mmCIF file of C-alpha atoms in Angstrom:
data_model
loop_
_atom_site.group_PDB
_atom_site.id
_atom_site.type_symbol
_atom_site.label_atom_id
_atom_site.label_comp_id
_atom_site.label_asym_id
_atom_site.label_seq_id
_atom_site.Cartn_x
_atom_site.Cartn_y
_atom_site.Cartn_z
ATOM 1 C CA UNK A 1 0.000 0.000 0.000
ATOM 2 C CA UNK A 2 1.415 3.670 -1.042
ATOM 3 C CA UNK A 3 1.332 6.395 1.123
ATOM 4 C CA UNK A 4 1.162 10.114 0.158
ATOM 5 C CA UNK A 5 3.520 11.840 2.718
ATOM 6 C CA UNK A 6 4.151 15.486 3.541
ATOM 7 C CA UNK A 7 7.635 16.081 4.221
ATOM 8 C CA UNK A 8 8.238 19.391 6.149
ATOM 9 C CA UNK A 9 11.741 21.428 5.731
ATOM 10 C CA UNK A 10 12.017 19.470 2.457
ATOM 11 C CA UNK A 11 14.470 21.732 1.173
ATOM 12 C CA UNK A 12 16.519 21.857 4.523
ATOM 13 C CA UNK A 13 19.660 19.404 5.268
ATOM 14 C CA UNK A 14 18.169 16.638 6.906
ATOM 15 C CA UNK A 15 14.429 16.955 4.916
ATOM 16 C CA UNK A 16 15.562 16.851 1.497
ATOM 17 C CA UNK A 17 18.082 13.805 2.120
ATOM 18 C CA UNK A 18 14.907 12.373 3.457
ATOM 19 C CA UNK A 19 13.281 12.942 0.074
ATOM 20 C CA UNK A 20 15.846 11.337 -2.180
ATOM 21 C CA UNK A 21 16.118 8.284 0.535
ATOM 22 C CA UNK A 22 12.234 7.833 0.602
ATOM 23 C CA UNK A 23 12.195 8.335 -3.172
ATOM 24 C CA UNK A 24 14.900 5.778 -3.692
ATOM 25 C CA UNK A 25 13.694 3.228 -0.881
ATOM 26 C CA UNK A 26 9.477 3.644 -1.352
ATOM 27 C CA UNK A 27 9.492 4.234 -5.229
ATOM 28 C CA UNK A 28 5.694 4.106 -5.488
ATOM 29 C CA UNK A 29 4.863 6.568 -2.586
ATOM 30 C CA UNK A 30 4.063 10.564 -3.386
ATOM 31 C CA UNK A 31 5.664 13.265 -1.483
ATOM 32 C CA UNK A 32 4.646 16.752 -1.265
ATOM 33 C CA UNK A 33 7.831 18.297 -0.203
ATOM 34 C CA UNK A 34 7.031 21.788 1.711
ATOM 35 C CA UNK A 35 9.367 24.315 2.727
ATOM 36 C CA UNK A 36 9.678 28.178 3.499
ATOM 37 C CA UNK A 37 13.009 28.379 1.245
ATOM 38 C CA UNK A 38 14.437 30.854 4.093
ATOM 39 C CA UNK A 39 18.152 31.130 4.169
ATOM 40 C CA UNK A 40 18.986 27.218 4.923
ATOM 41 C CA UNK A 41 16.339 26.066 2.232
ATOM 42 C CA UNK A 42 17.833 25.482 -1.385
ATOM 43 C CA UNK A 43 15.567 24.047 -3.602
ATOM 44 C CA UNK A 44 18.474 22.827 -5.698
ATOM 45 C CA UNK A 45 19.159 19.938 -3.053
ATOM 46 C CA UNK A 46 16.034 18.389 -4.665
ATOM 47 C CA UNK A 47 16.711 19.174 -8.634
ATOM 48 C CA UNK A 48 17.337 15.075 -9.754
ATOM 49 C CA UNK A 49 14.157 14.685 -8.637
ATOM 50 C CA UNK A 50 11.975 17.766 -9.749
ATOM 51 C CA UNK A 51 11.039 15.914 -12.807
ATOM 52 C CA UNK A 52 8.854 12.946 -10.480
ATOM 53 C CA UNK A 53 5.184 13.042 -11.344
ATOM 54 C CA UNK A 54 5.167 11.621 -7.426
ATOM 55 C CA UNK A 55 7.028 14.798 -5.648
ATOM 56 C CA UNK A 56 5.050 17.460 -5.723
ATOM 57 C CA UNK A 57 6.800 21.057 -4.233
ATOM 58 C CA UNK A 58 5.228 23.533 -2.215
ATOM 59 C CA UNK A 59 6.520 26.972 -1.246
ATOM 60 C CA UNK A 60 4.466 28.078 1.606
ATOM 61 C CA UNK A 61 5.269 28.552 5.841
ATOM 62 C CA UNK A 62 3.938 25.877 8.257
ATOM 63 C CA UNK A 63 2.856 28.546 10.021
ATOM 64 C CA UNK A 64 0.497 29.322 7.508
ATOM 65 C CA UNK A 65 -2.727 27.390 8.719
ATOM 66 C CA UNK A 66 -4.541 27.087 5.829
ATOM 67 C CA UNK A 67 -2.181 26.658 3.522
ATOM 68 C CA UNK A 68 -1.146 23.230 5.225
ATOM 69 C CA UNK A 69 -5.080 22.336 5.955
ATOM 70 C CA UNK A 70 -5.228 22.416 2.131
ATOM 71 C CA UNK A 71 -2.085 21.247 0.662
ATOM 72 C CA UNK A 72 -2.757 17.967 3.126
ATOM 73 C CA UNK A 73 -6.489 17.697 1.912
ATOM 74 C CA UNK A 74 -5.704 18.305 -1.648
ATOM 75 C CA UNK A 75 -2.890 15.588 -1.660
ATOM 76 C CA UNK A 76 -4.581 13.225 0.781
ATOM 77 C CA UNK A 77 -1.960 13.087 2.863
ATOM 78 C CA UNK A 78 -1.756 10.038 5.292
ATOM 79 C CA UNK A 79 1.950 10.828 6.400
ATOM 80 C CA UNK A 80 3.644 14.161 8.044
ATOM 81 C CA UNK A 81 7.098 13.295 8.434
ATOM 82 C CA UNK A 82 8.266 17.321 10.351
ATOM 83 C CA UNK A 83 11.544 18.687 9.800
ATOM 84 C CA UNK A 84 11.405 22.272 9.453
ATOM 85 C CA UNK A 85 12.975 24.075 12.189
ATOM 86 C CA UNK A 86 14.766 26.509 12.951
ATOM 87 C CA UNK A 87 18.146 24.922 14.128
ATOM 88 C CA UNK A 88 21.288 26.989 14.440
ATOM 89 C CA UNK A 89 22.074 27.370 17.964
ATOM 90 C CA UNK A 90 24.000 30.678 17.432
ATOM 91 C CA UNK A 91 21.164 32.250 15.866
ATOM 92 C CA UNK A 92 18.548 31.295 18.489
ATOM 93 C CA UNK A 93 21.333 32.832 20.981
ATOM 94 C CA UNK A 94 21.151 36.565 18.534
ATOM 95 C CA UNK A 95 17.203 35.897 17.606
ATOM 96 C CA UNK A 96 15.041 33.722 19.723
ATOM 97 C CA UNK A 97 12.035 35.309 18.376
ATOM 98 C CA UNK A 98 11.956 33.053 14.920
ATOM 99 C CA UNK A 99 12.343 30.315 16.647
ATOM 100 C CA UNK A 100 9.461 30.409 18.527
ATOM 101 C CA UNK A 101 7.477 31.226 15.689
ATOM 102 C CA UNK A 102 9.062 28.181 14.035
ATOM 103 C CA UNK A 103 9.465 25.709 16.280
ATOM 104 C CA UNK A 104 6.437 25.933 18.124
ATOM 105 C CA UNK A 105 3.958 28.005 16.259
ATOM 106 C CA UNK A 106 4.324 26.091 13.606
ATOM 107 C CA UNK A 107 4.426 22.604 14.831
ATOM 108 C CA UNK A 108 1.009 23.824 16.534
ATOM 109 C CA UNK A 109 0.183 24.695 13.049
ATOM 110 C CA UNK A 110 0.773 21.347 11.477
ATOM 111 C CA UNK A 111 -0.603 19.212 14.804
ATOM 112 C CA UNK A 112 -4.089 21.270 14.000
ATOM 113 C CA UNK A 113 -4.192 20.456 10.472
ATOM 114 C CA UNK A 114 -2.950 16.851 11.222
ATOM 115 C CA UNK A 115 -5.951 16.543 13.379
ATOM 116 C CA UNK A 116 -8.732 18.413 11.261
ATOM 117 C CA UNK A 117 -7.548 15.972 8.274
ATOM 118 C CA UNK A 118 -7.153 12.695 9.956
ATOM 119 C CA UNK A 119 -9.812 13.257 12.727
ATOM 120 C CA UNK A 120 -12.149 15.671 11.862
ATOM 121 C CA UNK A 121 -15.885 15.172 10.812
ATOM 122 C CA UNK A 122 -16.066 12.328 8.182
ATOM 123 C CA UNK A 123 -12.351 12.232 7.797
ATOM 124 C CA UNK A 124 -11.371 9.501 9.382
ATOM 125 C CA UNK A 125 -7.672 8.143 8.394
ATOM 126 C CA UNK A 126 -7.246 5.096 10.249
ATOM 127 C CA UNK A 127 -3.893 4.839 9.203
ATOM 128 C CA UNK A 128 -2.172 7.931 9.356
ATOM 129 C CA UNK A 129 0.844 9.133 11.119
ATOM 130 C CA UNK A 130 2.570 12.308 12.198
ATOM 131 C CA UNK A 131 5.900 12.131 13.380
ATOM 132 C CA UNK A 132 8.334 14.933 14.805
ATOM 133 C CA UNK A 133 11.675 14.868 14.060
ATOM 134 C CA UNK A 134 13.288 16.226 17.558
ATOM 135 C CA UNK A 135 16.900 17.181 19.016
ATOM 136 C CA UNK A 136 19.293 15.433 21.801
ATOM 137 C CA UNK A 137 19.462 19.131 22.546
ATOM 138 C CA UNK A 138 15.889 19.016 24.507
ATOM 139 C CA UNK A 139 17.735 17.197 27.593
ATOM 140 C CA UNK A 140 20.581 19.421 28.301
ATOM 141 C CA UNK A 141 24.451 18.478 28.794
ATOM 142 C CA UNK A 142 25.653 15.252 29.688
ATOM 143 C CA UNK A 143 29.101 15.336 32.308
ATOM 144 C CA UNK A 144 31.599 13.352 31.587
ATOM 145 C CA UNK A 145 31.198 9.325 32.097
ATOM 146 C CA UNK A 146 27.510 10.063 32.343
ATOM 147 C CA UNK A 147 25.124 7.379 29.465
ATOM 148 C CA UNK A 148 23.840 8.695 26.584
ATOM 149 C CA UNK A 149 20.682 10.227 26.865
ATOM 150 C CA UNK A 150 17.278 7.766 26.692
ATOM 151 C CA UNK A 151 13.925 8.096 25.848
ATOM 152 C CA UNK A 152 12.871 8.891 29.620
ATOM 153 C CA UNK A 153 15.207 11.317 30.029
ATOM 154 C CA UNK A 154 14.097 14.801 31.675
ATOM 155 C CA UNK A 155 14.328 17.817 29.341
ATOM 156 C CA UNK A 156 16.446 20.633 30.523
ATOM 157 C CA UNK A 157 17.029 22.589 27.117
ATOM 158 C CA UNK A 158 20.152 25.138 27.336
ATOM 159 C CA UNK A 159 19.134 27.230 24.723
ATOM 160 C CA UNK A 160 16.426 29.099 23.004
ATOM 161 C CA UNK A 161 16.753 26.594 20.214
ATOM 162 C CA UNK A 162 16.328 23.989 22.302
ATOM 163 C CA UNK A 163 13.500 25.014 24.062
ATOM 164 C CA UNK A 164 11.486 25.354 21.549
ATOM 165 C CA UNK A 165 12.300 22.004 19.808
ATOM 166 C CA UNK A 166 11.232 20.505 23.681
ATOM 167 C CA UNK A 167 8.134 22.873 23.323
ATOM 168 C CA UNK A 168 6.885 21.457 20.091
ATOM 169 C CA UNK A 169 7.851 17.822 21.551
ATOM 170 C CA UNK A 170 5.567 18.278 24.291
ATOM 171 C CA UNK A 171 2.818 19.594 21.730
ATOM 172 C CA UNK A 172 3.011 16.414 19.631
ATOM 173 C CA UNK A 173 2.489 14.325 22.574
ATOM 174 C CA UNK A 174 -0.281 16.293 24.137
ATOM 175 C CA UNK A 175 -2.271 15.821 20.623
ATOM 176 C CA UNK A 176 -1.768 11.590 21.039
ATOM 177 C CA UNK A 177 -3.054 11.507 24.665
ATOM 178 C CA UNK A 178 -5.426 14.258 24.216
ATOM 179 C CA UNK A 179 -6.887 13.940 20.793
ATOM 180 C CA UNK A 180 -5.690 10.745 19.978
ATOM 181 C CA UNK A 181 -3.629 11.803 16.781
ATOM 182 C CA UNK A 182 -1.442 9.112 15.406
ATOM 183 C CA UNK A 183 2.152 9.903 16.429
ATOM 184 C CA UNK A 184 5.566 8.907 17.188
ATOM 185 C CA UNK A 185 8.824 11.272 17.857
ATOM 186 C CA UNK A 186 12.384 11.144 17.126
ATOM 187 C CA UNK A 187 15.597 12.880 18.645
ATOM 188 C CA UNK A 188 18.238 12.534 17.053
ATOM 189 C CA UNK A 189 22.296 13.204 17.370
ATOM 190 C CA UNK A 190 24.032 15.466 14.766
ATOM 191 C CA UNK A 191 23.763 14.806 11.486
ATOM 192 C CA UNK A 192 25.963 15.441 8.908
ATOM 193 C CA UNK A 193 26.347 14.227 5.124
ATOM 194 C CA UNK A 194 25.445 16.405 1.592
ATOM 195 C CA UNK A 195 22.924 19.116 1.157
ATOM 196 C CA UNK A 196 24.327 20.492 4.784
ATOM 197 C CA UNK A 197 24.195 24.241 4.575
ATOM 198 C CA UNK A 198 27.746 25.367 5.314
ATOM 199 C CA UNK A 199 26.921 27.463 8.618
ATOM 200 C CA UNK A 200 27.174 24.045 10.874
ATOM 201 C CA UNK A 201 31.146 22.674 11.945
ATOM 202 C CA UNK A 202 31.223 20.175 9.044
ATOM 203 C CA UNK A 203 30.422 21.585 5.837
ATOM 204 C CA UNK A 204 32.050 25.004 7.420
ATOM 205 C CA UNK A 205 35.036 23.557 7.710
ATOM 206 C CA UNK A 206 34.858 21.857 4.459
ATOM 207 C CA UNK A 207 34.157 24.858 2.616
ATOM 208 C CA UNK A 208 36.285 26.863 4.362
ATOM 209 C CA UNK A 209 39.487 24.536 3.338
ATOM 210 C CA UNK A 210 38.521 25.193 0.138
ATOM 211 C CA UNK A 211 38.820 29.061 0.399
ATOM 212 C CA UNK A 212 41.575 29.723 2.252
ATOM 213 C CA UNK A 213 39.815 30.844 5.414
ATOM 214 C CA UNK A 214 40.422 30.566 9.330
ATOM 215 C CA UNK A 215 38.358 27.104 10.997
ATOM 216 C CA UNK A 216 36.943 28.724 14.144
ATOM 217 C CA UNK A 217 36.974 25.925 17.346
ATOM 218 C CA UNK A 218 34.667 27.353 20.431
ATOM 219 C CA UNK A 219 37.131 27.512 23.319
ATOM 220 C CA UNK A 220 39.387 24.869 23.838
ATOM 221 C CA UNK A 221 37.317 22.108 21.186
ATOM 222 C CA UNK A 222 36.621 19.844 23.657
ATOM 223 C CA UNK A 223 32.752 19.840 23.249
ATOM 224 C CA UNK A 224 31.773 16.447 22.705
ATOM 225 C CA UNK A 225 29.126 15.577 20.094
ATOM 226 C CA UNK A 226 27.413 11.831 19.323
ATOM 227 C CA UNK A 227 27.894 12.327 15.076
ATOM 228 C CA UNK A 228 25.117 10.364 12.365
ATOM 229 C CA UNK A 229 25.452 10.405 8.822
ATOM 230 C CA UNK A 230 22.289 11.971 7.283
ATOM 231 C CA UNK A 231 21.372 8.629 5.088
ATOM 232 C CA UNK A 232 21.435 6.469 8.717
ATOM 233 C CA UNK A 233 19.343 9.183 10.277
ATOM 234 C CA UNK A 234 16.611 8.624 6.888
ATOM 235 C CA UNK A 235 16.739 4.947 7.931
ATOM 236 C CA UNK A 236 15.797 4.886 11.135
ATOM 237 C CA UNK A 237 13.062 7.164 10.898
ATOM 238 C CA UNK A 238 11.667 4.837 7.966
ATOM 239 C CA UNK A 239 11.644 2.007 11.229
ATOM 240 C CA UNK A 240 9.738 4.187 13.162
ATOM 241 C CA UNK A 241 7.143 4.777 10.649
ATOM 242 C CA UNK A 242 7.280 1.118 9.606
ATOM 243 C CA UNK A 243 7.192 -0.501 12.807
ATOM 244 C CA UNK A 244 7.361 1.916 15.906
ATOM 245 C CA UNK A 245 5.053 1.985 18.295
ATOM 246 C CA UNK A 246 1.700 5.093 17.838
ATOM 247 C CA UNK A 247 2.954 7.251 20.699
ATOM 248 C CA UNK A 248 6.428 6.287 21.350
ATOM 249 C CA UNK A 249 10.073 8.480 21.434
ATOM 250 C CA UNK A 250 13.130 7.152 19.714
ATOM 251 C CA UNK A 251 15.883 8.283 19.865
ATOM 252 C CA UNK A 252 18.429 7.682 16.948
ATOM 253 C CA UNK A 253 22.094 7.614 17.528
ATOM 254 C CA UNK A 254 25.217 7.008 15.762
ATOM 255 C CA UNK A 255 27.230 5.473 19.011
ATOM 256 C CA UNK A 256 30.446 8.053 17.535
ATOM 257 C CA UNK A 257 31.205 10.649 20.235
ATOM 258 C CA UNK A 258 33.831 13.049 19.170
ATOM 259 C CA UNK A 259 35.199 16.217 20.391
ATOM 260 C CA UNK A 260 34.980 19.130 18.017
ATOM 261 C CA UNK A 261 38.625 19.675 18.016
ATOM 262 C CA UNK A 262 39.839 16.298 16.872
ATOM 263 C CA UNK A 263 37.077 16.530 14.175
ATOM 264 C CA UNK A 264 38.575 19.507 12.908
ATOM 265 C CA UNK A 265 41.644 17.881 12.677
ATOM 266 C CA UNK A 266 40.765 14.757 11.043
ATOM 267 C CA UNK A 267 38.503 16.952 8.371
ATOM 268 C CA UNK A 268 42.185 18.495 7.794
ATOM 269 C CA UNK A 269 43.932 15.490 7.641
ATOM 270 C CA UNK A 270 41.293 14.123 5.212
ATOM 271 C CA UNK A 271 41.145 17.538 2.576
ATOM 272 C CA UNK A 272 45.484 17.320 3.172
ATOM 273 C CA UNK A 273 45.465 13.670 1.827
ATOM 274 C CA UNK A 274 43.112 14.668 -1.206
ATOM 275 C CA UNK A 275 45.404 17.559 -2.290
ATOM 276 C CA UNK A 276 48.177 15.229 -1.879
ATOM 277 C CA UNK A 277 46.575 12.882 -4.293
ATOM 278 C CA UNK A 278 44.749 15.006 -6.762
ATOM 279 C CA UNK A 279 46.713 17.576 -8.585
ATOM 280 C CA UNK A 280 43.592 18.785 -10.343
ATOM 281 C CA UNK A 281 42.086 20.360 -6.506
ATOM 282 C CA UNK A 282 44.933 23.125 -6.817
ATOM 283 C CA UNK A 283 43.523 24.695 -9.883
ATOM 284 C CA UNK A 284 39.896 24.575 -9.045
ATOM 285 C CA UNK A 285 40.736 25.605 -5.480
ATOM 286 C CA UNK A 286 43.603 27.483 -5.221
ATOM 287 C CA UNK A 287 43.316 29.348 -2.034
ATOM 288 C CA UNK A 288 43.436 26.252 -0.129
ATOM 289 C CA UNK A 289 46.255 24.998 2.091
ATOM 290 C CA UNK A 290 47.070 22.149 0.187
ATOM 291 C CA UNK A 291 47.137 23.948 -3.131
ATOM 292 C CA UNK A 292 50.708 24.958 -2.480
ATOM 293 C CA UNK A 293 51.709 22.027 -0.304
ATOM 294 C CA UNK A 294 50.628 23.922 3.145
ATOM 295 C CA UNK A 295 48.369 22.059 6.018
ATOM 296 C CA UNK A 296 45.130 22.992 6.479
ATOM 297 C CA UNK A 297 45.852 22.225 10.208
ATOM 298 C CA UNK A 298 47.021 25.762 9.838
ATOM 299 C CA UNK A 299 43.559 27.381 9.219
ATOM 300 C CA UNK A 300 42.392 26.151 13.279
ATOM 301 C CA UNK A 301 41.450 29.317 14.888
ATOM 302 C CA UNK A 302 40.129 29.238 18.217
ATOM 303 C CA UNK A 303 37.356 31.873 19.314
ATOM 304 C CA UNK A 304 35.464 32.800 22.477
ATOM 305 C CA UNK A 305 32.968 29.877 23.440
ATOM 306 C CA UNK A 306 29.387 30.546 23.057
ATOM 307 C CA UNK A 307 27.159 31.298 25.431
ATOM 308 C CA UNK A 308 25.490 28.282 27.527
ATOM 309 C CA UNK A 309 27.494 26.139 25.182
ATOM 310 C CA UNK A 310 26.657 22.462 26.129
ATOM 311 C CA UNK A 311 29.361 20.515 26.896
ATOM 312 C CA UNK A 312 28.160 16.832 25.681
ATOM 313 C CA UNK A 313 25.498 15.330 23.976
ATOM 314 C CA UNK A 314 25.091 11.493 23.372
ATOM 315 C CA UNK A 315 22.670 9.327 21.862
ATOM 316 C CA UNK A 316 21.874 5.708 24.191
ATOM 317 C CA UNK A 317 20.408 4.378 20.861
ATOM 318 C CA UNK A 318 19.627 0.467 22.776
ATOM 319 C CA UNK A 319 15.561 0.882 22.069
ATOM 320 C CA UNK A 320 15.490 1.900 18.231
ATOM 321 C CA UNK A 321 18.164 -0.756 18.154
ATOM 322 C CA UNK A 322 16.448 -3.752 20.203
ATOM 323 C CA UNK A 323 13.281 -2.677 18.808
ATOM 324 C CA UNK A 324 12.986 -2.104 15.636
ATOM 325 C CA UNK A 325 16.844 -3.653 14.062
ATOM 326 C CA UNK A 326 17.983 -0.183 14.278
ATOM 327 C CA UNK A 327 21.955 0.177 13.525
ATOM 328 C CA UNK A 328 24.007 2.590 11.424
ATOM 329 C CA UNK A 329 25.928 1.614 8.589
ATOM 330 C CA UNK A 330 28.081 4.405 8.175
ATOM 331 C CA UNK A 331 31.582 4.522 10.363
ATOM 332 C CA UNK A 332 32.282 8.234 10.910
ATOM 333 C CA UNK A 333 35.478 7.919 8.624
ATOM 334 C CA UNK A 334 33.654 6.403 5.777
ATOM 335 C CA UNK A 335 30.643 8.810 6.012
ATOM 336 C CA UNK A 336 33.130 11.359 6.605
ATOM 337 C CA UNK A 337 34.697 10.451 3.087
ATOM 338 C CA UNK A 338 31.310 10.266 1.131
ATOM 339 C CA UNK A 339 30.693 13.837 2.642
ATOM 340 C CA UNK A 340 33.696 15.230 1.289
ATOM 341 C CA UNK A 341 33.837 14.025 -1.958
ATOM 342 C CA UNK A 342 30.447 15.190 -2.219
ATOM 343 C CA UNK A 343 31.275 19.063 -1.438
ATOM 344 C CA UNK A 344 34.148 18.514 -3.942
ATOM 345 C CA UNK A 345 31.902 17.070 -6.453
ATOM 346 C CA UNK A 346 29.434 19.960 -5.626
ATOM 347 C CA UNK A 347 31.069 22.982 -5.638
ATOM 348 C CA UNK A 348 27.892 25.593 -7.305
ATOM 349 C CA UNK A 349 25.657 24.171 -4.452
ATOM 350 C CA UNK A 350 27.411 25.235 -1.852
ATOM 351 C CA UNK A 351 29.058 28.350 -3.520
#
């Protein structure tokens, strides 16, 4: 049986690699992929497949009530898989205001048009699902030795951005228990992979290599992050819609802690080895390091921490895994590799 899904932030990172997974894995499925196009959103992460009679775009807010009542009636939508966000912890830090509006507002948005579709008056949709992609973010900062964070964790968000991605968690369950809407939840480690817009440490170091310009480490880099490559993170939320349990949280790790520090270093080690290899890099990129035998080692710049900068996140993935068969395939190395050769393959996307 086909569904017809509604794919939120579908022009964001994580949302449109969703797309081309869920296009690749569930060929007979349609997808209306919806997005704002604000600053993170590039429509061109979903060109290969703008020529599918099953994706159908929409430019419009999830704020926008009516716009979503319709675009899920018109499409008969059985599926909201919710990305868009607001995500950037820097810029909730300068501008909280957005998202709110985001984050909340419009996951209150989507929850009432979820439930006037699938529950209203003669709309009954036995089978339909909403489910909210989250953050490890919502429970705070782990200390050193401490588990990885679990699905009964207490939330103690840090940051605006945080807050409001705990906020719009606590909307999507209080529309299961109270109205009885269809839904399961997600939190997730960081992702990383293609189509990442070149503000987060990844792809800004990546692209930064490639022009010359100073890697900036908060403080001393030892911030410790649980990484996921983007394609893992598509999997295990096709699990969850496949065989998770109607009101349940997973949360999907990649069991990878690293500080940010030694990633920097190993992103330079990585871009040093392809210069070494690949003459043709120096032309097309010739403000780099390695384009006249330098180290990009010498680009690390540290700068002042952040403010309320969490000091460690990590993902105790053991009920996605148990569960539902839940395990990555990607090593941090290899997806490390297939990230880089796909910002050197890409070079007009991310310029």
């Amino acid at each position: 049986m086909s569904r017809s899904l509604l794919v939120t932030g579908a022009a964001g990172f994580i949302g449109a690699n969703f797309v081309h997974y869920w296009s690749a894995a569930h060929p007979r499925d349609r997808i209306v992929a919806y997005d704002a196009l604000t600053y993170a959103g590039n429509l061109a992460s979903l060109n290969s497949l703008r020529n599918s009679p099953l994706l159908t775009f929409v430019h419009a807010n999830i704020c926008d009530y009516d716009r979503v009542l319709q675009v899920m009636q018109d499409h008969a939508v059985d599926t909201v898989v919710h990305f868009a966000a607001e995500s950037h912890v820097d810029r909730s830090i300068t501008g909280p205001d957005e998202f709110i509006q985001t984050n909340v507002v419009g996951t209150h948005s989507l929850l009432k048009a979820a439930r006037e579709t699938w529950l209203g008056p003669q709309r009954e949709v036995p089978g339909h699902r909403f489910h909210h992609v989250s953050t490890d973010e919502v429970y705070g900062s782990l200390a050193p030795g401490a588990p990885g964070f679990h699905e009964e964790q207490k939330y103690e968000p840090n940051s605006p951005y945080s807050a409001s991605k705990a906020a719009s968690d606590h909307l999507v369950r209080a529309y299961h228990h109270t109205y009885g809407l269809q839904v399961t939840t997600s939190n997730c480690s960081n992702n990383y992979g293609p189509y990442h817009f070149p503000e987060k440490l990844i792809p800004l170091c990546i692209t930064n290599i490639l022009r010359g310009l100073p890697l900036p480490v908060y403080g001393d880099g030892s911030n410790i992050r649980d990484w996921l490559y983007v394609e893992d993170h598509c999997r295990g939320i096709d699990l969850v819609l496949a065989h998770g349990e109607v009101g349940q949280t997973y949360n999907i790790g990649g069991n990878n802690e690293w500080n940010n520090l030694d990633i920097v270093k190993l992103l330079c080690d990585l871009m040093d080895a392809h210069f070494a290899t690949d003459p043709v890099l120096a032309e097309r990129f010739s403000a780099a390091p390695g384009a006249t035998g330098k180290s990009a080692h010498d680009l690390i710049t540290f700068v002042e921490d952040r403010a309320g900068h969490d000091w460690r996140y990590a993902i105790d993935a053991g009920k996605i895994m148990a569960g539902l068969g839940y395990a990555p395939r990607e090593s941090f190395e290899t997806g490390l590799r297939r990230t880089l050769d796909w910002y050197l393959g890409n070079e007009r996307w991310w310029q």
